[in-house]
Coordinates of C-alpha atoms and ligand atoms in Angstrom, one line a residue:
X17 CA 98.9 193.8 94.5
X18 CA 95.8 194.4 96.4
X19 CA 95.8 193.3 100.2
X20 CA 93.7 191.0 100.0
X21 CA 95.6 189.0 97.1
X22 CA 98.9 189.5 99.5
X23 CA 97.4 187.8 101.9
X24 CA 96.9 184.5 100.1
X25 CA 100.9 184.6 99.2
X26 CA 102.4 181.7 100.4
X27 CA 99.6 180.3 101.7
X28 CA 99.0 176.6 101.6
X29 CA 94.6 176.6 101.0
X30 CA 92.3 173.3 101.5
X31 CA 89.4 173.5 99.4
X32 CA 86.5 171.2 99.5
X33 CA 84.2 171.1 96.1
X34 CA 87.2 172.6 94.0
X35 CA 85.6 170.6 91.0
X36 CA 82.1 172.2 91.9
X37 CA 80.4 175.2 89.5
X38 CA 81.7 177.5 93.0
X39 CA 84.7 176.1 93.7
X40 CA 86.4 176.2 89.7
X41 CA 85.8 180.2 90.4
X42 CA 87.2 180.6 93.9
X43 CA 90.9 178.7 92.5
X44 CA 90.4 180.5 89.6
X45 CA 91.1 183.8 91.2
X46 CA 93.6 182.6 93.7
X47 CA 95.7 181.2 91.3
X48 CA 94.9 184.8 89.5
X49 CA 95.0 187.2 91.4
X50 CA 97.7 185.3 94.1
X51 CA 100.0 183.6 91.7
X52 CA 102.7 183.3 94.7
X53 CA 100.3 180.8 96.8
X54 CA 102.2 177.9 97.9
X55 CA 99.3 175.3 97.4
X56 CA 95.5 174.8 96.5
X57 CA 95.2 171.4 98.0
X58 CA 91.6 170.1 95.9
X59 CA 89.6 166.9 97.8
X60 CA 88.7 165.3 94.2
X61 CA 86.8 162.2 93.6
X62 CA 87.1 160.2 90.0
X63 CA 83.7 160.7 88.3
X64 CA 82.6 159.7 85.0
X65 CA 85.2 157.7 84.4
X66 CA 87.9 160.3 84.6
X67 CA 90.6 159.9 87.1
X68 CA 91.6 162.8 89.3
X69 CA 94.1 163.8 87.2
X70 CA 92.4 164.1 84.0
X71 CA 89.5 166.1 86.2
X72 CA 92.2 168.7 87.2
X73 CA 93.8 169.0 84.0
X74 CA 90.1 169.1 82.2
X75 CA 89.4 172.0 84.3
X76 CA 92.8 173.7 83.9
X77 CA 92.6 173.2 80.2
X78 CA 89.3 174.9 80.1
X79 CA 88.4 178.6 79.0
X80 CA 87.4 179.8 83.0
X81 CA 91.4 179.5 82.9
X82 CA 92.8 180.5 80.5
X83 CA 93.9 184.4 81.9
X84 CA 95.6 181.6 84.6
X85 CA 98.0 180.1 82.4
X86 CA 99.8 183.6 81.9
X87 CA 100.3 185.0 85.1
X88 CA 100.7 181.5 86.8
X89 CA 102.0 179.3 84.1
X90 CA 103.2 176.4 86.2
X91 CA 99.5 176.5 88.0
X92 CA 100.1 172.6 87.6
X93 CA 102.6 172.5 89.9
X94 CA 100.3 174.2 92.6
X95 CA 97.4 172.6 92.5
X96 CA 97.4 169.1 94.7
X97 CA 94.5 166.8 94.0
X98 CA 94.0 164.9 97.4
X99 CA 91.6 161.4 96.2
X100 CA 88.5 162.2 99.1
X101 CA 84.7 160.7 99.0
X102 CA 82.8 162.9 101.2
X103 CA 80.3 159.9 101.0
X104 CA 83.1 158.4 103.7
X105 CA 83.2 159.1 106.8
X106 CA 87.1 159.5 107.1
X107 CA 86.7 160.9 103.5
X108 CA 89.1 157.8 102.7
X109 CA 91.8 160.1 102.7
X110 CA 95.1 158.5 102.7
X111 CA 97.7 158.3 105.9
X112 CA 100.2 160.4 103.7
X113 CA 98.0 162.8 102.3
X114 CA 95.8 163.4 105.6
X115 CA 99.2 163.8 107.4
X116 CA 100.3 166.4 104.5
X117 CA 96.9 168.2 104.6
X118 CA 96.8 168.5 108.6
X119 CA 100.4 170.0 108.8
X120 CA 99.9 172.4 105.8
X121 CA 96.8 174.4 105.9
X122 CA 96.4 177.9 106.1
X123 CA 92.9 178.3 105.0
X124 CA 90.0 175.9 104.4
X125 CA 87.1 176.8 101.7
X126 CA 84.3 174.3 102.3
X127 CA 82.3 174.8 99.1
X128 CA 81.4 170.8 99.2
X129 CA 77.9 170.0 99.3
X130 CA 75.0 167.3 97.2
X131 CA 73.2 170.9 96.0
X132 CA 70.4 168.0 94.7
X133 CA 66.6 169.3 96.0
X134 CA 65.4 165.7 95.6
X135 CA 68.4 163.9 97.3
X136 CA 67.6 161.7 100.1
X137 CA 67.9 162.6 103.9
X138 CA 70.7 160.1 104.4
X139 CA 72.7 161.0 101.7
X140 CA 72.3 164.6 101.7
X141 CA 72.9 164.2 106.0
X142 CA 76.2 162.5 104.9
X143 CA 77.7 165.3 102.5
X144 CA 76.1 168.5 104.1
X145 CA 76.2 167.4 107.6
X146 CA 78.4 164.9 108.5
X147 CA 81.6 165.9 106.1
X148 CA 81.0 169.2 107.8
X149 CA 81.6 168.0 111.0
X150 CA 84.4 165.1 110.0
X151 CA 86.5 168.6 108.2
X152 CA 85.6 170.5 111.4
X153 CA 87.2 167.6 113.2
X154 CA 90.1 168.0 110.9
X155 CA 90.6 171.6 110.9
X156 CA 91.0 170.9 114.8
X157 CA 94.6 169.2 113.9
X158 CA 95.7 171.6 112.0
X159 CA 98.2 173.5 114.3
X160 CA 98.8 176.7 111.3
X161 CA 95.3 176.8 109.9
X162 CA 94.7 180.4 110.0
X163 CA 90.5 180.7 108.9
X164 CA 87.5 178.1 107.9
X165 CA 85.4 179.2 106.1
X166 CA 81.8 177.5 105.3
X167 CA 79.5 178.1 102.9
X168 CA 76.1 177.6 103.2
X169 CA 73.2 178.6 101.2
X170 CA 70.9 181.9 102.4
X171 CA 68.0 179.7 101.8
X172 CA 69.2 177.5 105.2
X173 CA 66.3 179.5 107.0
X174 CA 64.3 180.0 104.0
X175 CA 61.2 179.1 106.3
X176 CA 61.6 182.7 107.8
X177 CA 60.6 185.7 105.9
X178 CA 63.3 188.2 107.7
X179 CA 66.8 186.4 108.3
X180 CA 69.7 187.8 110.1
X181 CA 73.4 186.9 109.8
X182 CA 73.0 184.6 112.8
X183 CA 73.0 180.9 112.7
X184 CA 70.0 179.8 113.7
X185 CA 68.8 176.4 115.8
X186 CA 67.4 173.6 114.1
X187 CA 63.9 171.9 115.9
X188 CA 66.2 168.6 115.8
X189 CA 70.1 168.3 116.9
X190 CA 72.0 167.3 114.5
X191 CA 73.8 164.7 116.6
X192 CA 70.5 163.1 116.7
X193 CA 69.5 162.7 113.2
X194 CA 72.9 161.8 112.6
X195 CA 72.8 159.2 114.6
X196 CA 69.4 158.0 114.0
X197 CA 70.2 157.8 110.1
X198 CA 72.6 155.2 111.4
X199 CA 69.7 152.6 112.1
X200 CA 66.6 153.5 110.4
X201 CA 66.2 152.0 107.0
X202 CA 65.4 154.0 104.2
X203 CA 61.4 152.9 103.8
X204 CA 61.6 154.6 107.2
X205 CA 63.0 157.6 106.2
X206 CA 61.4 158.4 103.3
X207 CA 58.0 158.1 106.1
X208 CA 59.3 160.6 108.7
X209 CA 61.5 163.3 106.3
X210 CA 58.4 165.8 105.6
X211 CA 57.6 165.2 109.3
X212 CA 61.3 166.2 110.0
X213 CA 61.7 168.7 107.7
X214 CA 58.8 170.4 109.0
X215 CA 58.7 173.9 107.2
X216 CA 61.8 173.8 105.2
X217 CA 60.6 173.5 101.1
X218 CA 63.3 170.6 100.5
X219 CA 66.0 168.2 102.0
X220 CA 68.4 170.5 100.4
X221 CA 68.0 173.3 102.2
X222 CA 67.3 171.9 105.4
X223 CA 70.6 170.0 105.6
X224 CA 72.3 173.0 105.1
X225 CA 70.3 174.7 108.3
X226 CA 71.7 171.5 110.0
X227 CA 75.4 171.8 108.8
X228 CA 75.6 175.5 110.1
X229 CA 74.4 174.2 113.5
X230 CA 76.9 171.3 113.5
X231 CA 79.5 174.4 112.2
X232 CA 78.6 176.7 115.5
X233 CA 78.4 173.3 117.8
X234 CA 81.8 171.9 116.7
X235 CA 83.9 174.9 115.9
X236 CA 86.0 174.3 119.4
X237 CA 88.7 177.3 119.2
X238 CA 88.8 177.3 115.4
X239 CA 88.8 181.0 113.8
X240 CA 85.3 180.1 111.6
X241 CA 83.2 182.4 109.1
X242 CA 80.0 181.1 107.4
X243 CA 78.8 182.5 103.7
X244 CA 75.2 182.6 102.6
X245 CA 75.2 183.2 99.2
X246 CA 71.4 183.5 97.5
X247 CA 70.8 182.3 94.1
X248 CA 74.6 182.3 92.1
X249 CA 74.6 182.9 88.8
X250 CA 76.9 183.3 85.7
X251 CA 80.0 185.5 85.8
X252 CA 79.3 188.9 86.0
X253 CA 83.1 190.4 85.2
X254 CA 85.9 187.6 86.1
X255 CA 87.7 186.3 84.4
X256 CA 84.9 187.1 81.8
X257 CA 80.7 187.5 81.8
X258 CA 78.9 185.3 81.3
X259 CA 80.6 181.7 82.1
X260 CA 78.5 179.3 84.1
X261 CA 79.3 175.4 83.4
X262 CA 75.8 174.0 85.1
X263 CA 72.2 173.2 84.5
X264 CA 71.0 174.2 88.4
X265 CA 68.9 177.2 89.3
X266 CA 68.1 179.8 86.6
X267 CA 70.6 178.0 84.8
X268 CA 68.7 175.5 83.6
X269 CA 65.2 177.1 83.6
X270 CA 67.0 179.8 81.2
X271 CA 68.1 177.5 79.0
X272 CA 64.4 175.5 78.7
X273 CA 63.1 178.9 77.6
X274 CA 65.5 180.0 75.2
X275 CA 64.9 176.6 73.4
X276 CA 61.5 177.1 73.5
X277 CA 60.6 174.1 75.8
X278 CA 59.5 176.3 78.6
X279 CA 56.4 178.5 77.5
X280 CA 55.3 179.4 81.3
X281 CA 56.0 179.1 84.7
X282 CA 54.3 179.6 87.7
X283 CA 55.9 182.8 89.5
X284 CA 55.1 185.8 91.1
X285 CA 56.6 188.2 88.9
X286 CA 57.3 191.0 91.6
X287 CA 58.3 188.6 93.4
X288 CA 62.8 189.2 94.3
X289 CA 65.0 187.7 92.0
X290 CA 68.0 187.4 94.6
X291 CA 70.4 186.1 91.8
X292 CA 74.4 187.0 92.8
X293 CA 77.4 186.6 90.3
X294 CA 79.6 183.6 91.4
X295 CA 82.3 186.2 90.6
X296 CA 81.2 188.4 93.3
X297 CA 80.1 186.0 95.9
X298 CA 84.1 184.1 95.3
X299 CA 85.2 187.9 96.0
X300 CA 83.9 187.8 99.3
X301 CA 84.9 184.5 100.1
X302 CA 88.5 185.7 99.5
X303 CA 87.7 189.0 101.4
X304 CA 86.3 186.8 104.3
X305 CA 88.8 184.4 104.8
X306 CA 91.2 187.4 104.6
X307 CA 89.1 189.0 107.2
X308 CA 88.9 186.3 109.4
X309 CA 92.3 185.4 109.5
X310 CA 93.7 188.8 110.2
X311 CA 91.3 189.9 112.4
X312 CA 90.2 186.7 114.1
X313 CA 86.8 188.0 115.2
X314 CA 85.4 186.6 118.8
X315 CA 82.5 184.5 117.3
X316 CA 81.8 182.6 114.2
X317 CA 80.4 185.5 112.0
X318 CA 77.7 185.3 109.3
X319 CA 78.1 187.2 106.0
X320 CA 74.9 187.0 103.5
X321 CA 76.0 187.6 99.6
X322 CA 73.0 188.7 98.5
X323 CA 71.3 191.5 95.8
X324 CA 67.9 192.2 96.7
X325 CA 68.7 194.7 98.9
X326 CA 71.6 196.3 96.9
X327 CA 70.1 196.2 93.6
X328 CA 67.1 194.5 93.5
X329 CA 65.4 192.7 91.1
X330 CA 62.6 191.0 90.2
X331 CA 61.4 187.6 87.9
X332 CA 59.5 190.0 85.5
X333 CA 62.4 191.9 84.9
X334 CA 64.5 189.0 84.6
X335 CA 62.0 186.9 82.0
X336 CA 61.9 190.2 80.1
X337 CA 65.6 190.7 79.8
X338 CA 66.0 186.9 79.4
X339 CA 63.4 187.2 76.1
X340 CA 64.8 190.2 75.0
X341 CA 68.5 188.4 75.1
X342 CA 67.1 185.5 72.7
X343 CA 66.1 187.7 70.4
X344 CA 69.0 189.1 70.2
X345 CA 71.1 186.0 70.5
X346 CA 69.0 182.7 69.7
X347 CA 70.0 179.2 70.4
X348 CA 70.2 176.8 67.0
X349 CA 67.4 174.5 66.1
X350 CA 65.3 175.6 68.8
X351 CA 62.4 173.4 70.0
X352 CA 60.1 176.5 69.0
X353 CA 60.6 180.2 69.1
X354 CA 61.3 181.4 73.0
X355 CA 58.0 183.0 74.2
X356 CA 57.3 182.1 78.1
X357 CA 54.8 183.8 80.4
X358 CA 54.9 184.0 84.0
X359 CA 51.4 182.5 85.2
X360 CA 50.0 183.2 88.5
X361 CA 47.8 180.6 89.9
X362 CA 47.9 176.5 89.6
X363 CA 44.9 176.5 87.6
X364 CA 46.3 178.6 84.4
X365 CA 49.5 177.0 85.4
X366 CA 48.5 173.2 84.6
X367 CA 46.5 174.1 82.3
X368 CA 49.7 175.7 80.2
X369 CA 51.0 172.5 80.9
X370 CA 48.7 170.5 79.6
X371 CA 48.5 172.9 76.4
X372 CA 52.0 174.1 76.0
X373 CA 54.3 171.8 77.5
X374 CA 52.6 168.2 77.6
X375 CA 51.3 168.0 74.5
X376 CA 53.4 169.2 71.8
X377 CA 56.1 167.1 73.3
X378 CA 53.9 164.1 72.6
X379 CA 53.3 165.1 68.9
X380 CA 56.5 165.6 68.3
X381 CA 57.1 162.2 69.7
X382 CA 54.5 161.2 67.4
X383 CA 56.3 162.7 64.7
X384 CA 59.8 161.2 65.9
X385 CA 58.1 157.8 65.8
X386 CA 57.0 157.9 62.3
X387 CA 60.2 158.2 61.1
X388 CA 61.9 156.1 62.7
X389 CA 63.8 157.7 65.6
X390 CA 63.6 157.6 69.3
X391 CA 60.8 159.4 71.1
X392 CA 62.9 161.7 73.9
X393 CA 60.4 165.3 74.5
X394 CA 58.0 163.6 76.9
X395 CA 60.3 162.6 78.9
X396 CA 62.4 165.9 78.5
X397 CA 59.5 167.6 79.6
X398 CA 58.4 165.3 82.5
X399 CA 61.8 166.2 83.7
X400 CA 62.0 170.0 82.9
X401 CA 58.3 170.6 84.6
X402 CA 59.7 168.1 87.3
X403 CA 62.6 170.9 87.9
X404 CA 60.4 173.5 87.1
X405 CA 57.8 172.5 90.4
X406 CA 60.9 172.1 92.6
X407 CA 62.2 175.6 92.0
X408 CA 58.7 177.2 92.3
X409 CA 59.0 177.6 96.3
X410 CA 61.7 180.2 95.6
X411 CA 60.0 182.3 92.9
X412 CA 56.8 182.6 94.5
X413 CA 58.3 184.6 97.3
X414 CA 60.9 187.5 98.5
X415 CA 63.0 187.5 101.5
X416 CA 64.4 190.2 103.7
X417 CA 68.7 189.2 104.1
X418 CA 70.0 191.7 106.5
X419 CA 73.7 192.1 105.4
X420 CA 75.1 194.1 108.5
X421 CA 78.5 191.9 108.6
X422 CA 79.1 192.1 104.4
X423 CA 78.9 195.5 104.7
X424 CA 81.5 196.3 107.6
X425 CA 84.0 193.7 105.8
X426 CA 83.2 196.0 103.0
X427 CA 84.3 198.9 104.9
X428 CA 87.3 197.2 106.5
X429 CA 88.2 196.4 102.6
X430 CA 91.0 199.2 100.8
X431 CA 89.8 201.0 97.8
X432 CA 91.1 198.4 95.5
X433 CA 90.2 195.6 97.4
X434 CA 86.7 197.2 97.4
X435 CA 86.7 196.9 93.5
X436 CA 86.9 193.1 93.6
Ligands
LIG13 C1 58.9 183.7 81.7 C2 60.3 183.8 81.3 C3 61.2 182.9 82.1 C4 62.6 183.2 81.9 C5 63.5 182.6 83.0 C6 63.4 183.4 84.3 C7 64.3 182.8 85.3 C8 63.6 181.8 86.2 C9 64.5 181.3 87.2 C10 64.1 180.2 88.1 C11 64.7 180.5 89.4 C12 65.3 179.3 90.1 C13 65.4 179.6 91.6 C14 66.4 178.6 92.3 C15 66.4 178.8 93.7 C16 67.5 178.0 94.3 C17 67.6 178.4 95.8 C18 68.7 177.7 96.5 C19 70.1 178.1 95.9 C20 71.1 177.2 96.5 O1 71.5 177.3 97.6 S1 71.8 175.8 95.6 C21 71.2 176.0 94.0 C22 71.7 174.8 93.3 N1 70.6 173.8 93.3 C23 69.6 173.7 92.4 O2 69.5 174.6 91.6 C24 68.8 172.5 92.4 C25 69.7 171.4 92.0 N2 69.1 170.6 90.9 C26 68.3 169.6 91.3 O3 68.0 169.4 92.4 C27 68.0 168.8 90.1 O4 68.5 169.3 89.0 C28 66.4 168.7 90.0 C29 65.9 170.1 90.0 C30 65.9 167.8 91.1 C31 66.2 167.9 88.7 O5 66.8 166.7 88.7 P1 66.8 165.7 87.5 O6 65.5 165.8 86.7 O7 67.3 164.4 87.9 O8 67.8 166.4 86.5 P2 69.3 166.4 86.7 O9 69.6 167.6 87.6 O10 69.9 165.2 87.2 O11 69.9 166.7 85.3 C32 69.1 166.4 84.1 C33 70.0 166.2 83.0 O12 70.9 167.3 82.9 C34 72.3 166.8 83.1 N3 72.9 167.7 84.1 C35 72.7 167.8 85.4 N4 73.5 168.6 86.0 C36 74.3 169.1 85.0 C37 75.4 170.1 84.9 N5 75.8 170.7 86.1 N6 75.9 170.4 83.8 C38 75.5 169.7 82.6 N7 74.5 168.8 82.6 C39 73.9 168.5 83.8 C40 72.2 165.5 83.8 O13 73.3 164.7 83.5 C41 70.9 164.9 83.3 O14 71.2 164.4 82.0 P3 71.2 162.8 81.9 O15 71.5 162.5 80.4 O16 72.3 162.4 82.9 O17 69.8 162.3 82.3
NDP14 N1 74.9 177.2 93.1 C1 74.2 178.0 93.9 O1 73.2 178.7 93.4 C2 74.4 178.1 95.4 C3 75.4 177.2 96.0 N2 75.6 177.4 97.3 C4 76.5 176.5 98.0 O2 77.8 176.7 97.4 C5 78.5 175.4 97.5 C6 79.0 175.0 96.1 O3 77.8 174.9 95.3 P1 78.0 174.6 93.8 O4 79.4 174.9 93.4 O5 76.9 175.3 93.1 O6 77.7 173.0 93.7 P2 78.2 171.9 92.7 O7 77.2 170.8 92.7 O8 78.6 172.6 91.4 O9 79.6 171.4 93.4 C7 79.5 170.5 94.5 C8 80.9 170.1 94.8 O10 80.9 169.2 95.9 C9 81.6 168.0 95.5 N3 81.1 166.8 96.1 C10 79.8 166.4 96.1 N4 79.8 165.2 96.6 C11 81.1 164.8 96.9 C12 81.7 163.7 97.5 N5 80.9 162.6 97.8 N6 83.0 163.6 97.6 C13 83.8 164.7 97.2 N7 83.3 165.8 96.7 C14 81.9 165.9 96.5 C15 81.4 168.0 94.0 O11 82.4 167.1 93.5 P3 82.1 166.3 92.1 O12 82.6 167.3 91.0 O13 83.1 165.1 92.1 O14 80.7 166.0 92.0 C16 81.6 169.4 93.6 O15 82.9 169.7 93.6 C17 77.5 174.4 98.2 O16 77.9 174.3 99.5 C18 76.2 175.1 98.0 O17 75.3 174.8 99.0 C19 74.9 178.3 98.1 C20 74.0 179.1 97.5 C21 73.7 179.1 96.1

């Protein structure tokens, strides 16, 4: 057993967004690779109707972990599903469970967070601000927690071109919007967030800037790591390639173009296409909490997970390879057959739009109508161009990660550990 995977034995772990596209992988290879663990302890909300139970035993029973279920075949047994809503400002944890949680924990993963670029100030303040600062609080109670670890995004500082593994200060305290969030009403808000924002492209990535300042501000003698990870895509090797279970980032975009929805976007095509494994960013989690733990560095140390200076990329490369794999393998029934272009400028760009999104989905509609069913591509398309304008911002530019901490953990790792 690799050193790393020793380490978790026994351990009773807190994770926060267990239920999230991140967190399924990260207990996923615990549970894997650590079958001794004491506990996962999961903050789970019911959603969709399903109650927390059925959540964890949908997730359990699903194909990500199925390699689980023999080397950890009482994994149910493990796993503790804690009722939370982040959206709470105690989480509305109960006395039992909050007393169990705050005399238990070894490790906390926060992987909780609204990952929404059109959320709203106040809700997005309240999940990637405020919960921060209410587990912090938590974590402070916790007399054997051993490492926190918090992951951000390494788009928090996205409105710098070069970005070290430092936390940087936010033009507002946290504190402050916090509390003025508390009074404003929302008409108000909506007024002064591009104002407040200043620079950053979306609420999404500013209230993560905000949540690693409330992280370095609150951490009081707590043993703290943060993660950036860029842009995480599918599984790259574990437990197999290829398994993703969401529509966000490239996910989604990937999708519109193998179905033939998407015919262009507007991207600079030598522009870095930082996309990371979620198998390989949950690896360094692991290999950070590890870290931090054992050697319980002086100051809260940043570690960026990113690829574009390890083996870089780029969105031509990656719209070739994603034609090329559609061709290969095409979806059934597709819209029309995949053929996207990047464009360069707004002009050609709305003008695509106009010719090769907009209007074929209102003949087809046209053609829906006359017999007899439901029109349903305009407004697919409203919403797939809609997503398409929010994620622009990102593929019309490169950034420089500097990844000085990743790589000394790296060299702190042994062989095997090294291998993931
Ligand atoms: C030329 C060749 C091209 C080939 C392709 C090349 C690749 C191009 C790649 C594009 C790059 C993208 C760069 C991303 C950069 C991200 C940088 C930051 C990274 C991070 O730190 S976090 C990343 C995660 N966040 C995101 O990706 C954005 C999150 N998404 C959103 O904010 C919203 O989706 C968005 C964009 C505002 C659109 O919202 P909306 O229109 O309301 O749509 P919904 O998201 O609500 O969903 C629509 C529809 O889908 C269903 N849905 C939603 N989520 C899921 C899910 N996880 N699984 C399955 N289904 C989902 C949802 O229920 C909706 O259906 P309804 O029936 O309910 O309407
Ligand atoms: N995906 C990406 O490309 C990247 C993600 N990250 C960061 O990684 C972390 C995880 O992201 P990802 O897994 O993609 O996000 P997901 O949206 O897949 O998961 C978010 C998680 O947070 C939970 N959550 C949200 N709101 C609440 C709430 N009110 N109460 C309790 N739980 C809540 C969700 O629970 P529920 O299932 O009930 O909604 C879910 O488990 C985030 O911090 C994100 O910023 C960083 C860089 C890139």
């Amino acid at each position: 057993m690799s050193t790393i995977a020793a380490f978790y034995g026994g351990k009773s772990i807190l994770i926060t967004g267990a239920t999230g596209f991140l967190g399924k992988v990260l207990m996923e290879k615990l549970f894997r690779t650590s079958p001794d663990l004491k506990v996962i302890y999961i903050l789970v909300r019911p959603k969709a109707g399903q109650t927390l139970q059925q959540r964890v035993f949908q997730i359990l029973d699903s194909k990500l972990f199925e390699k689980v279920k023999e080397v950890c075949p009482n994994v149910h047994e493990k796993i503790r599903a804690i009722y939370a809503d982040l959206n709470q400002n105690d989480f509305a944890i109960s006395k039992e469970d909050m007393q169990e949680l705050l005399s238990c924990t070894n490790i906390i993963f926060h992987c909780a967070a609204t990952v929404r670029f059109d959320d709203t100030l106040r809700h997005a303040v309240q999940l990637n601000v405020t919960a921060t600062r209410q587990l912090l609080l938590m974590a402070s109670q916790m007399p054997k927690l051993e490492a926190f670890i918090h992951i951000s995004t390494a788009y928090s500082n996205c409105n710098l071109k070069h970005i070290d593994e430092v936390i940087y200060p936010c033009p507002v305290e946290p504190k402050k919007i916090i509390d003025s969030l508390e009074w404003l009403d929302d008409a108000i808000i909506d007024e002064i967030t591009p104002k407040l924002i200043r620079d950053w492209p979306n609420i999404y990535t500013y209230t993560k800037a905000l949540g690693e300042m409330v992280v370095q501000q609150e951490s009081r003698n707590l043993n703290i790591a943060i993660i950036r990870p860029s842009i995480v895509g599918a599984t790259w090797q574990e437990p197999f390639p290829g398994w993703v279970d969401n529509i966000n980032g490239p996910n989604g975009i990937i999708i519109a173009t193998g179905k033939g929805f998407l015919r262009a976007i507007k991207a600079t095509p030598m522009a870095v296409a930082d996309v990371i494994p979620v198998d390989t960013v949950v690896n360094l989690m692991l290999a950070v909490g590890w870290y931090t733990a054992v050697h319980r560095p002086k100051s809260t140390l940043v570690y960026h997970i990113t690829s574009g200076n390890m083996n870089p990329c780029n969105w031509h490369k990656m719209g070739v390879q994603v034609l090329a794999t559609f061709e290969k393998i095409p979806f059934e029934r597709p819209f029309r057959r995949p053929n996207a272009n990047f464009t360069s400028n707004s002009f050609t760009s709305q003008y695509w739009n106009a010719v090769s999104h907009r209007a074929p989905a209102i003949i087809y509609d046209c053609y829906l109508r006359l017999t007899g069913r439901k029109p349903r591509m305009t407004k697919l398309m409203n919403r797939l161009l809609r997503t398409v304008s929010m994620l622009e911002y990102f593929i019309n530019r490169s950034w420089e990660w500097s990844t000085y901490n990743t790589e000394m953990l790296m060299s702190e790792l042994s062989p095997e550990d090294q291998r993931g």
